[in-house]
Amino acid sequence: MTKMKWAVTAATLGALLLAGNAIAADKKVVAVSIPAADHGWTSGIVYHAQAAAKEINAAFPNVEVVVKTSPSAAAQVSALEDLSAGRKLDALVILPHTSEELTMPVKAVKEGGTFITVVDRGLNDPAIQDLYLAGDNIAVGKNTAKFLVDKLGGKGNLVVLRGIPTVIDDERIQGFKDGIAGSDLKILDIQYANWNSDDAFKLMQDYLAKYPQIDAVWANDDDMLLGVLEAIKQSSRTEIKYALGGNGMKEIIKKVIDGDAMTPVETPYPPSMIKTAIYMTVANLIGQAPIRGVVKLDAPLITKDNAAEYYFPDSPF
Amino acid sequence: MTKMKWAVTAATLGALLLAGNAIAADKKVVAVSIPAADHGWTSGIVYHAQAAAKEINAAFPNVEVVVKTSPSAAAQVSALEDLSAGRKLDALVILPHTSEELTMPVKAVKEGGTFITVVDRGLNDPAIQDLYLAGDNIAVGKNTAKFLVDKLGGKGNLVVLRGIPTVIDDERIQGFKDGIAGSDLKILDIQYANWNSDDAFKLMQDYLAKYPQIDAVWANDDDMLLGVLEAIKQSSRTEIKYALGGNGMKEIIKKVIDGDAMTPVETPYPPSMIKTAIYMTVANLIGQAPIRGVVKLDAPLITKDNAAEYYFPDSPF
């Protein structure tokens, strides 16, 4: 066995030596343009983009993945100019700061012959993208709702926290409402808390003051869930059976792994999706694997059984 | 520049040497179970699965992709038993011979803790799959139809060849009918030719005998298109402007690259999709990239501009 492994190593070395002279000319460049780490989820995006670059650059000597973070839409527009100046980008993987400001700059890059992979936030003109990859916000809400219907035996009082008025928030809430439809789960109240822990803490305190019997809380997002859990902890309330979030924050996944009673499940809208997009793009460049189209990742219920797959202890998120 | 490349090579060698002892224990096994090459499209599946295995095994020393072809559903059931006997499969990528016979055997593999990626032909119970990846047969028909509506100025006489009565065939035809809806393109005749060149040759001869004015032919599949083209060639007919197929056979892609007047475009239902599925599965195993869900690859119109991306001169298909 050891002998075979060394034979493989030697063969790999041989291939590297033979390939040596061809590498520079044949090297395919994949630029990854993403927002800087301005909150938990985008810090996860930065972490996973850099991890993908490291893994792929080590694995494929003829691919160079270059990651560039930008603190604003204007900076991202400049970054695109810098990235494509003086060299042909074979592919661009981009999570745009805003659809409005990035649509035309990305179109210009595409017109230079670059394969365009758009992640999470779409451009205003979908014809520009070759691959679009995002999570499924409807499933985030629906799968959480189905868990609660099941665990609460189809009846009980809920309070729900919304994020910021956006398509993302609308879809999550729609999925949740669809998921409890037909049951006797009742939403006592539903208000916005801006995907912010402090705002969620205050809103949850209001809910606790107003409603004497709350069976479960759905926070729609893990940053808000942290505020909710703190408010519950500071109260003397014991009737609340579940407080759930969504997104895949590592602190919440850890609770699932540890078998936490109040937060035993999670639904992902994982920043690691940037990694999926980068790997798919590289598969197309390296092996001509067909990837054109629209990919909507599922948001399966994360339980103790599968949580390790979604847990990144070294990630900031 | 040369010096830098050698430094990288040396570093890679170092990593391989250091990793040497850990490889065997940490090696993740991805089994790929596919039909044997019983016709053009499946011969493409075999070619691309083996190419993916070669590329990935060379790139990632801690992954072993094992490809097993099976000439029948019964043989594929046995192959699954052999592949999973005596070792844990981290992932299984499978294109089932039949949904009926493979559903329970794949379920058994999943229950052993294996990640299941299903390609093209679904299992009877979708809950078994972690990732399902297929092409878009509706788009195959629709994008072809839109091309004809555009090029024929919205009017003309068409003849269409169907394959074998299946969901795949129904979807392609439905997409085509949707695509010509609202135009004055008229389908003079539409009959089955079993996705077979000889049958298509005979059917096209019938069409030619029956209809004095045919503006375009849609063969629904490239094997049938070959028969259609031969029948047209043997006739003295000159009014037929376009004869189009679908699937991505290399002979047809080559025509597109060469600017063939009668077959200037193609739509893919490419066997290389097995490669996409394998790369995605490896991204999950190597980098925990989230890939659970349903991926339907687009079937964009292949034109002279993008044909190289879909052309595999060394593939049998």
XYZ file of C-alpha atoms in Angstrom:
634
model
C 0.000 0.000 0.000
C 2.762 2.409 0.972
C 4.633 1.493 -2.177
C 1.608 2.262 -4.319
C 1.130 5.618 -2.687
C 4.742 6.537 -3.445
C 4.326 5.428 -7.020
C 1.338 7.744 -7.349
C 3.313 10.579 -5.786
C 6.175 10.051 -8.207
C 3.792 9.975 -11.149
C 2.167 13.181 -9.948
C 5.581 14.800 -9.648
C 6.442 13.651 -13.156
C 3.263 15.190 -14.485
C 4.059 18.435 -12.713
C 7.582 18.528 -14.158
C 6.342 17.796 -17.660
C 3.623 20.405 -17.337
C 6.077 23.005 -16.006
C 6.698 24.873 -19.217
C 3.081 24.932 -20.347
C 1.585 26.210 -17.100
C 2.065 29.948 -17.518
C 0.576 30.181 -20.990
C -2.308 27.803 -20.311
C -3.234 29.127 -16.890
C -6.917 30.004 -16.730
C -7.853 32.967 -14.558
C -11.019 32.970 -12.455
C -11.699 36.318 -10.769
C -13.986 36.260 -7.728
C -15.501 39.650 -6.876
C -17.398 39.837 -3.584
C -18.419 42.358 -0.935
C -15.991 42.932 1.920
C -16.906 41.383 5.284
C -19.383 44.005 6.501
C -21.526 41.607 8.536
C -21.628 37.971 9.554
C -22.953 36.503 6.316
C -20.554 38.425 4.038
C -17.646 37.521 6.340
C -18.643 33.920 5.601
C -18.629 34.706 1.875
C -15.074 36.066 2.131
C -13.933 33.054 4.176
C -15.375 30.481 1.772
C -14.202 32.290 -1.380
C -10.660 32.351 -0.017
C -10.884 28.698 1.034
C -12.092 27.718 -2.453
C -9.243 29.669 -4.057
C -6.701 27.939 -1.832
C -8.106 24.454 -2.496
C -8.429 24.952 -6.249
C -5.106 26.701 -6.777
C -3.407 23.819 -4.963
C -5.295 21.156 -6.933
C -5.160 22.540 -10.460
C -1.798 23.970 -11.536
C -3.356 25.474 -14.651
C -6.028 27.496 -12.830
C -5.561 30.689 -10.849
C -8.470 31.799 -8.684
C -8.072 35.448 -7.619
C -10.367 36.791 -4.865
C -11.047 40.528 -4.567
C -13.262 42.008 -1.842
C -14.856 45.448 -2.174
C -16.416 47.576 0.594
C -18.963 49.295 -1.672
C -20.669 49.023 -5.047
C -18.444 51.794 -6.426
C -15.348 49.984 -5.176
C -16.591 46.764 -6.760
C -16.987 48.533 -10.117
C -13.365 49.723 -9.852
C -12.262 46.250 -8.778
C -13.787 44.757 -11.936
C -11.813 47.225 -14.029
C -8.596 46.367 -12.173
C -9.192 42.618 -12.378
C -9.751 42.662 -16.120
C -7.119 45.266 -16.972
C -4.216 43.845 -18.921
C -5.360 40.239 -18.871
C -8.206 38.131 -20.131
C -10.414 36.782 -17.381
C -11.591 33.319 -18.338
C -14.372 33.524 -15.776
C -15.831 35.965 -13.280
C -17.695 34.791 -10.201
C -19.502 37.765 -8.710
C -21.783 38.488 -5.787
C -22.841 42.027 -6.684
C -23.155 44.708 -4.001
C -26.180 46.047 -5.847
C -27.883 44.933 -9.021
C -28.216 48.505 -10.278
C -24.594 49.556 -10.140
C -22.953 46.283 -11.195
C -25.103 45.241 -14.149
C -23.378 47.334 -16.820
C -19.805 46.753 -15.563
C -20.367 42.964 -15.519
C -21.855 43.188 -19.005
C -18.661 44.912 -20.172
C -16.563 42.068 -18.713
C -18.765 39.500 -20.446
C -18.318 41.264 -23.771
C -14.595 40.609 -23.404
C -15.352 36.882 -23.643
C -15.504 36.074 -19.928
C -17.807 33.364 -18.523
C -20.087 35.032 -15.942
C -21.247 33.290 -12.763
C -23.580 35.361 -10.589
C -24.197 34.364 -6.966
C -27.123 35.202 -4.666
C -27.986 38.727 -5.815
C -29.034 38.821 -9.465
C -28.144 41.440 -12.053
C -30.881 43.543 -13.626
C -30.432 41.720 -16.935
C -30.380 37.916 -16.461
C -29.138 37.508 -20.055
C -25.669 38.559 -18.837
C -25.198 35.575 -16.542
C -24.024 32.204 -17.837
C -24.630 30.544 -14.461
C -26.769 31.935 -11.649
C -26.545 30.214 -8.275
C -28.487 31.068 -5.128
C -30.181 29.531 -2.134
C -33.886 28.868 -1.736
C -35.493 31.353 0.634
C -38.942 29.841 0.233
C -37.574 26.491 1.414
C -35.874 28.213 4.378
C -39.305 29.273 5.627
C -41.224 26.203 4.547
C -38.888 23.585 6.026
C -38.770 25.445 9.345
C -42.554 25.658 9.400
C -42.977 21.963 8.660
C -40.667 21.092 11.555
C -42.761 23.197 13.950
C -46.063 21.767 12.673
C -44.680 18.304 13.277
C -43.102 18.927 16.691
C -45.947 21.007 18.118
C -48.536 18.456 17.002
C -50.116 20.880 14.569
C -51.202 23.531 17.080
C -49.746 26.380 19.121
C -48.914 30.083 19.293
C -46.050 31.517 17.278
C -44.298 34.845 17.042
C -42.234 35.681 13.953
C -39.508 38.254 13.301
C -39.046 39.649 9.801
C -35.779 41.142 8.514
C -35.769 44.088 6.106
C -38.474 44.547 3.456
C -36.865 42.720 0.502
C -37.613 39.855 -1.844
C -35.487 37.602 0.397
C -37.572 38.406 3.451
C -40.861 38.140 1.545
C -39.909 34.697 0.226
C -38.905 33.357 3.635
C -42.151 34.565 5.199
C -44.199 33.252 2.277
C -42.556 29.830 2.608
C -43.231 29.813 6.349
C -46.891 30.744 5.903
C -47.272 28.070 3.225
C -45.670 25.575 5.597
C -48.089 26.165 8.479
C -51.156 26.430 6.220
C -53.738 23.823 7.130
C -52.447 23.440 10.704
C -53.665 25.145 13.868
C -50.380 26.975 14.371
C -51.252 30.636 14.826
C -48.927 33.590 14.229
C -49.704 35.935 17.153
C -47.476 38.687 15.806
C -45.019 39.357 13.004
C -42.829 42.499 12.847
C -39.550 43.695 11.357
C -36.266 43.637 13.290
C -33.841 44.481 10.449
C -31.838 41.241 10.568
C -30.187 42.819 13.611
C -29.515 41.153 16.963
C -30.221 44.215 19.110
C -33.444 45.051 17.306
C -34.522 41.425 17.608
C -33.734 41.447 21.337
C -36.031 44.453 21.830
C -38.783 43.060 19.610
C -38.690 39.754 21.472
C -38.975 41.602 24.790
C -42.104 43.288 23.405
C -43.536 39.958 22.294
C -42.844 38.448 25.733
C -44.598 41.371 27.434
C -47.623 41.203 25.130
C -48.215 37.435 24.858
C -48.453 35.186 27.940
C -48.298 31.924 25.958
C -45.737 31.549 23.171
C -44.972 28.017 21.983
C -42.314 28.850 19.418
C -40.410 31.746 17.859
C -39.142 31.938 14.312
C -36.471 34.576 13.823
C -36.033 34.190 10.021
C -32.255 34.734 10.404
C -29.554 33.683 12.860
C -28.358 37.168 13.811
C -31.906 37.905 14.955
C -32.124 34.512 16.654
C -29.189 35.446 18.897
C -31.170 38.477 20.142
C -34.294 36.383 20.612
C -32.437 33.759 22.650
C -30.942 36.449 24.896
C -34.384 37.986 25.517
C -35.827 34.572 26.394
C -32.866 33.853 28.660
C -33.334 37.140 30.540
C -37.051 36.456 30.996
C -38.390 33.907 33.431
C -40.494 32.321 30.713
C -40.452 28.547 30.501
C -43.280 27.726 28.069
C -41.335 28.477 24.867
C -40.414 25.174 23.284
C -38.533 26.257 20.159
C -36.664 29.314 18.938
C -35.385 28.849 15.390
C -33.471 30.964 12.916
C -32.046 30.422 9.456
C -28.858 30.971 7.376
C -26.322 28.554 8.804
C -24.349 30.651 11.328
C -21.760 28.446 13.001
C -22.948 29.243 16.556
C -26.417 27.961 15.640
C -25.112 24.884 13.796
C -23.060 24.130 16.935
C -26.273 24.173 18.989
C -27.773 21.641 16.577
C -24.682 19.435 16.856
C -24.858 19.685 20.662
C -28.525 18.680 20.691
C -29.807 22.006 22.047
C -33.432 21.598 23.171
C -34.699 25.012 22.064
C -32.788 25.176 18.770
C -32.446 21.569 17.599
C -32.630 22.358 13.864
C -31.483 24.978 11.389
C -32.050 25.828 7.725
C -29.195 26.955 5.523
C -28.806 29.936 3.280
C -25.117 29.290 3.508
C -22.380 31.719 2.466
C -20.477 28.575 1.430
C -22.615 28.730 -1.739
C -19.853 30.957 -3.166
C -17.633 27.896 -2.990
C -20.121 25.804 -4.961
C -20.221 28.524 -7.614
C -16.405 28.685 -7.822
C -16.014 24.896 -8.041
C -18.683 24.664 -10.767
C -17.044 27.432 -12.752
C -13.667 25.701 -12.502
C -15.252 22.390 -13.582
C -16.397 24.186 -16.722
C -12.978 25.727 -17.406
C -10.940 22.619 -16.592
C -13.167 19.869 -17.901
C -15.758 21.589 -20.127
C -18.413 20.404 -17.675
C -21.694 22.067 -18.718
C -22.934 24.442 -16.010
C -24.993 27.074 -17.838
C -28.342 27.619 -16.218
C -29.958 28.598 -12.929
C -29.068 26.637 -9.790
C -31.218 27.055 -6.708
C -29.672 25.173 -3.800
C -32.123 23.445 -1.507
C -32.478 24.465 2.142
C -32.896 21.064 3.800
C -33.508 20.881 7.527
C -30.144 20.687 9.286
C -30.387 18.164 12.100
C -27.892 16.504 14.403
C -27.411 13.845 11.678
C -26.202 16.101 8.891
C -25.029 19.226 10.781
C -21.320 18.418 10.388
C -21.698 18.991 6.643
C -22.737 22.605 7.332
C -20.332 23.340 10.199
C -17.203 25.431 9.615
C -15.591 25.996 13.028
C -12.816 28.154 11.533
C -15.169 30.426 9.598
C -16.140 33.772 11.153
C -19.789 32.895 10.391
C 8.871 33.251 -13.783
C 10.457 29.851 -14.312
C 11.917 30.031 -10.826
C 8.495 30.726 -9.320
C 6.953 27.813 -11.123
C 9.612 25.488 -9.778
C 9.057 26.818 -6.286
C 5.376 25.987 -6.616
C 6.211 22.537 -7.928
C 8.549 21.904 -5.018
C 5.929 23.101 -2.554
C 3.356 20.819 -4.134
C 5.759 17.915 -3.887
C 6.371 18.765 -0.237
C 2.654 18.762 0.430
C 2.318 15.396 -1.278
C 5.139 13.919 0.781
C 3.742 15.280 4.019
C 0.283 14.076 3.119
C 1.632 10.650 2.169
C 0.810 8.838 5.366
C -2.594 10.401 5.826
C -3.856 9.719 2.305
C -5.046 6.164 2.730
C -7.094 6.797 5.852
C -8.508 10.114 4.723
C -9.138 9.167 1.125
C -12.752 9.826 0.205
C -14.308 7.385 -2.225
C -16.762 8.523 -4.893
C -18.337 5.633 -6.812
C -19.775 6.441 -10.225
C -22.300 3.867 -11.475
C -23.440 4.292 -15.074
C -24.849 2.261 -17.965
C -22.311 0.675 -20.314
C -21.907 2.306 -23.712
C -24.919 0.781 -25.471
C -25.538 3.736 -27.804
C -24.031 7.099 -28.684
C -25.266 9.095 -25.718
C -24.269 6.500 -23.102
C -20.874 6.109 -24.754
C -20.520 9.838 -24.104
C -21.533 9.270 -20.472
C -18.789 6.653 -20.086
C -16.209 8.898 -21.764
C -16.980 11.920 -19.590
C -17.221 9.931 -16.343
C -13.785 8.452 -16.992
C -12.391 11.859 -17.923
C -13.762 13.379 -14.710
C -12.253 10.547 -12.663
C -8.868 11.075 -14.286
C -8.920 14.837 -13.774
C -10.129 14.674 -10.174
C -7.902 11.792 -9.091
C -4.901 13.723 -10.420
C -5.959 16.978 -8.748
C -7.037 15.772 -5.305
C -4.775 13.196 -3.657
C -7.373 12.533 -0.955
C -10.207 11.639 -3.347
C -10.640 8.451 -5.329
C -13.271 8.462 -8.056
C -14.124 4.917 -9.174
C -16.179 4.442 -12.356
C -18.178 1.253 -12.923
C -20.232 0.623 -16.067
C -23.062 -1.919 -16.186
C -24.748 -3.401 -19.264
C -28.168 -3.898 -17.604
C -30.232 -2.850 -14.621
C -29.569 -6.206 -12.935
C -25.839 -5.802 -13.509
C -26.009 -2.285 -12.069
C -27.696 -3.615 -8.918
C -24.840 -6.121 -8.517
C -22.293 -3.390 -9.231
C -23.700 -1.297 -6.381
C -23.279 -4.249 -4.031
C -19.697 -4.776 -5.206
C -18.807 -1.083 -4.976
C -20.062 -0.762 -1.425
C -18.854 -4.161 -0.163
C -16.070 -3.866 2.372
C -15.704 -0.090 2.227
C -17.701 2.988 2.982
C -18.630 4.975 -0.081
C -18.544 8.647 0.758
C -20.619 9.425 -2.300
C -22.402 7.641 -5.126
C -23.032 9.332 -8.461
C -25.530 7.225 -10.382
C -27.302 7.317 -13.716
C -29.818 4.485 -13.181
C -30.610 2.033 -15.963
C -34.208 2.042 -14.789
C -35.935 3.858 -11.963
C -37.852 0.749 -10.933
C -34.953 -1.626 -10.409
C -32.421 0.799 -8.935
C -34.530 2.714 -6.421
C -34.302 0.239 -3.534
C -30.604 -0.664 -4.055
C -29.644 3.030 -4.059
C -31.740 3.546 -0.940
C -29.748 0.785 0.744
C -26.474 2.525 -0.171
C -27.801 5.823 1.195
C -28.711 4.165 4.477
C -25.032 3.299 4.846
C -24.317 7.026 5.102
C -23.442 7.696 1.455
C -24.186 11.003 -0.273
C -26.394 10.259 -3.301
C -26.158 12.179 -6.575
C -28.647 11.078 -9.240
C -28.120 12.102 -12.868
C -30.634 12.356 -15.734
C -33.005 9.489 -14.905
C -34.707 9.967 -11.527
C -35.404 7.299 -8.916
C -38.979 6.477 -7.985
C -38.508 8.129 -4.576
C -36.889 11.590 -4.899
C -36.302 11.635 -1.112
C -33.358 9.276 -1.680
C -31.329 11.750 -3.725
C -29.210 14.457 -2.114
C -28.468 16.077 -5.464
C -30.392 15.512 -8.689
C -28.877 16.882 -11.898
C -30.371 16.711 -15.368
C -30.727 18.652 -18.584
C -33.738 20.667 -19.664
C -35.704 18.886 -22.360
C -38.322 21.605 -22.593
C -35.565 24.130 -23.376
C -34.137 21.747 -26.014
C -37.418 22.014 -27.923
C -38.173 25.629 -27.152
C -34.786 27.081 -28.082
C -34.765 25.154 -31.354
C -38.277 26.398 -32.155
C -37.368 30.009 -31.401
C -34.397 29.792 -33.758
C -36.649 28.530 -36.573
C -39.321 31.165 -35.928
C -36.619 33.816 -36.147
C -34.794 32.485 -39.223
C -37.898 31.570 -41.225
C -39.466 34.958 -40.567
C -42.263 33.428 -38.524
C -43.800 31.287 -41.310
C -43.189 28.017 -43.113
C -43.832 24.272 -43.240
C -42.172 21.956 -40.730
C -41.903 18.213 -40.275
C -40.943 16.801 -36.881
C -39.580 13.418 -35.772
C -40.365 12.122 -32.284
C -38.226 9.556 -30.442
C -39.805 6.940 -28.172
C -42.922 7.670 -26.091
C -41.311 8.891 -22.821
C -41.341 11.949 -20.582
C -38.139 13.105 -22.308
C -39.759 13.007 -25.733
C -42.988 14.602 -24.488
C -41.055 17.474 -22.907
C -38.985 18.172 -26.017
C -42.093 18.225 -28.210
C -43.998 20.361 -25.714
C -41.137 22.869 -25.610
C -41.044 22.964 -29.417
C -44.785 23.524 -29.711
C -44.612 26.262 -27.069
C -41.764 27.843 -29.019
C -43.626 28.093 -32.332
C -46.911 29.109 -30.726
C -48.089 32.443 -32.050
C -46.102 32.128 -35.281
C -47.246 30.883 -38.675
C -44.892 27.915 -38.596
C -46.994 24.856 -39.335
C -46.129 21.277 -38.378
C -47.172 19.274 -41.459
C -46.469 15.936 -39.791
C -45.034 14.496 -36.574
C -44.292 10.784 -36.098
C -42.072 8.496 -34.035
C -38.705 7.214 -35.301
C -37.377 5.640 -32.072
C -34.296 7.867 -31.701
C -32.839 5.657 -34.400
C -30.953 6.787 -37.540
C -32.357 4.119 -39.864
C -35.940 4.653 -38.738
C -35.463 8.403 -39.129
C -34.060 7.910 -42.631
C -37.185 5.969 -43.646
C -39.573 8.409 -41.972
C -37.872 11.355 -43.677
C -38.204 9.582 -47.033
C -41.944 9.272 -46.334
C -42.184 12.951 -45.425
C -40.329 13.917 -48.601
C -42.701 11.798 -50.698
C -45.805 13.229 -49.030
C -44.966 16.929 -48.779
C -43.726 18.964 -51.767
C -42.719 22.020 -49.707
C -40.803 21.534 -46.464
C -38.981 24.558 -45.045
C -37.378 22.892 -42.030
C -37.057 19.560 -40.225
C -36.652 19.076 -36.500
C -35.342 15.633 -35.600
C -35.506 16.025 -31.767
C -32.217 14.066 -31.431
C -28.907 13.893 -33.291
C -28.999 10.164 -34.105
C -32.268 10.780 -35.931
C -30.846 13.926 -37.527
C -28.133 11.843 -39.204
C -30.823 9.726 -40.881
C -32.773 12.840 -41.876
C -29.698 14.448 -43.452
C -28.959 11.300 -45.426
C -32.534 11.157 -46.756
C -32.370 14.816 -47.784
C -28.984 14.245 -49.436
C -30.315 11.299 -51.445
C -33.340 13.311 -52.597
C -33.109 16.050 -55.175
C -34.916 18.475 -52.868
C -33.494 21.944 -52.533
C -36.182 23.913 -50.692
C -35.323 22.619 -47.184
C -33.513 25.400 -45.358
C -32.821 23.815 -41.970
C -32.526 20.336 -40.486
C -31.871 20.453 -36.742
C -31.416 17.873 -34.009
C -30.568 18.016 -30.323
C -28.279 16.391 -27.686
C -24.794 17.613 -28.548
C -23.326 14.794 -30.696
C -19.823 15.770 -31.783
C -20.534 15.313 -35.513
C -23.350 17.857 -35.238
C -21.344 20.283 -33.069
C -18.627 20.054 -35.725
C -21.150 21.131 -38.367
C -22.006 24.156 -36.222
C -18.307 25.015 -35.835
C -17.836 24.672 -39.601
C -20.773 26.978 -40.317
C -22.943 24.341 -42.011
C -25.847 26.053 -43.794
C -28.501 23.413 -43.064
C -27.474 22.706 -39.452
C -26.006 25.965 -38.134
C -27.171 25.468 -34.527
C -27.607 22.724 -31.957
C -29.129 22.338 -28.496
C -27.392 20.312 -25.808
C -28.616 17.511 -23.621
C -24.980 16.695 -23.121
C -23.650 13.461 -21.654
C -20.919 15.662 -20.163
C -23.519 16.469 -17.484
C -22.161 13.407 -15.635
C -18.943 15.377 -15.267
C -20.751 18.334 -13.738
C -22.392 15.969 -11.250
C -19.067 14.366 -10.311
C -17.284 17.715 -9.886
C -20.115 19.067 -7.717
C -20.089 15.957 -5.549
C -16.332 16.239 -5.088
C -16.695 19.943 -4.184
C -19.022 18.848 -1.406
C -16.662 16.150 -0.141
C -13.464 18.189 -0.406
C -14.656 21.633 0.536
C -18.085 21.121 2.133
C -19.562 23.154 -0.724
C -23.363 22.918 -0.400
C -24.880 21.124 -3.392
C -28.091 19.534 -2.099
C -31.017 20.264 -4.364
C -32.226 19.874 -7.922
C -30.070 21.204 -10.759
C -31.574 21.517 -14.206
C -28.909 22.556 -16.696
C -30.013 24.984 -19.341
C -30.050 24.014 -23.025
C -28.812 27.225 -24.634
C -28.596 27.458 -28.400
C -25.150 26.284 -29.501
C -23.882 28.565 -32.228
C -20.554 29.057 -33.953
C -19.605 31.446 -31.127
C -19.901 29.025 -28.208
C -19.666 25.621 -29.934
C -16.081 24.969 -28.806
C -17.353 24.743 -25.208
C -19.555 21.791 -26.193
C -17.126 20.056 -28.575
C -15.197 16.969 -27.451
C -13.319 15.679 -30.518
C -11.909 12.692 -28.590
C -15.282 11.568 -27.226
C -17.138 8.799 -29.044
C -20.243 11.018 -28.965
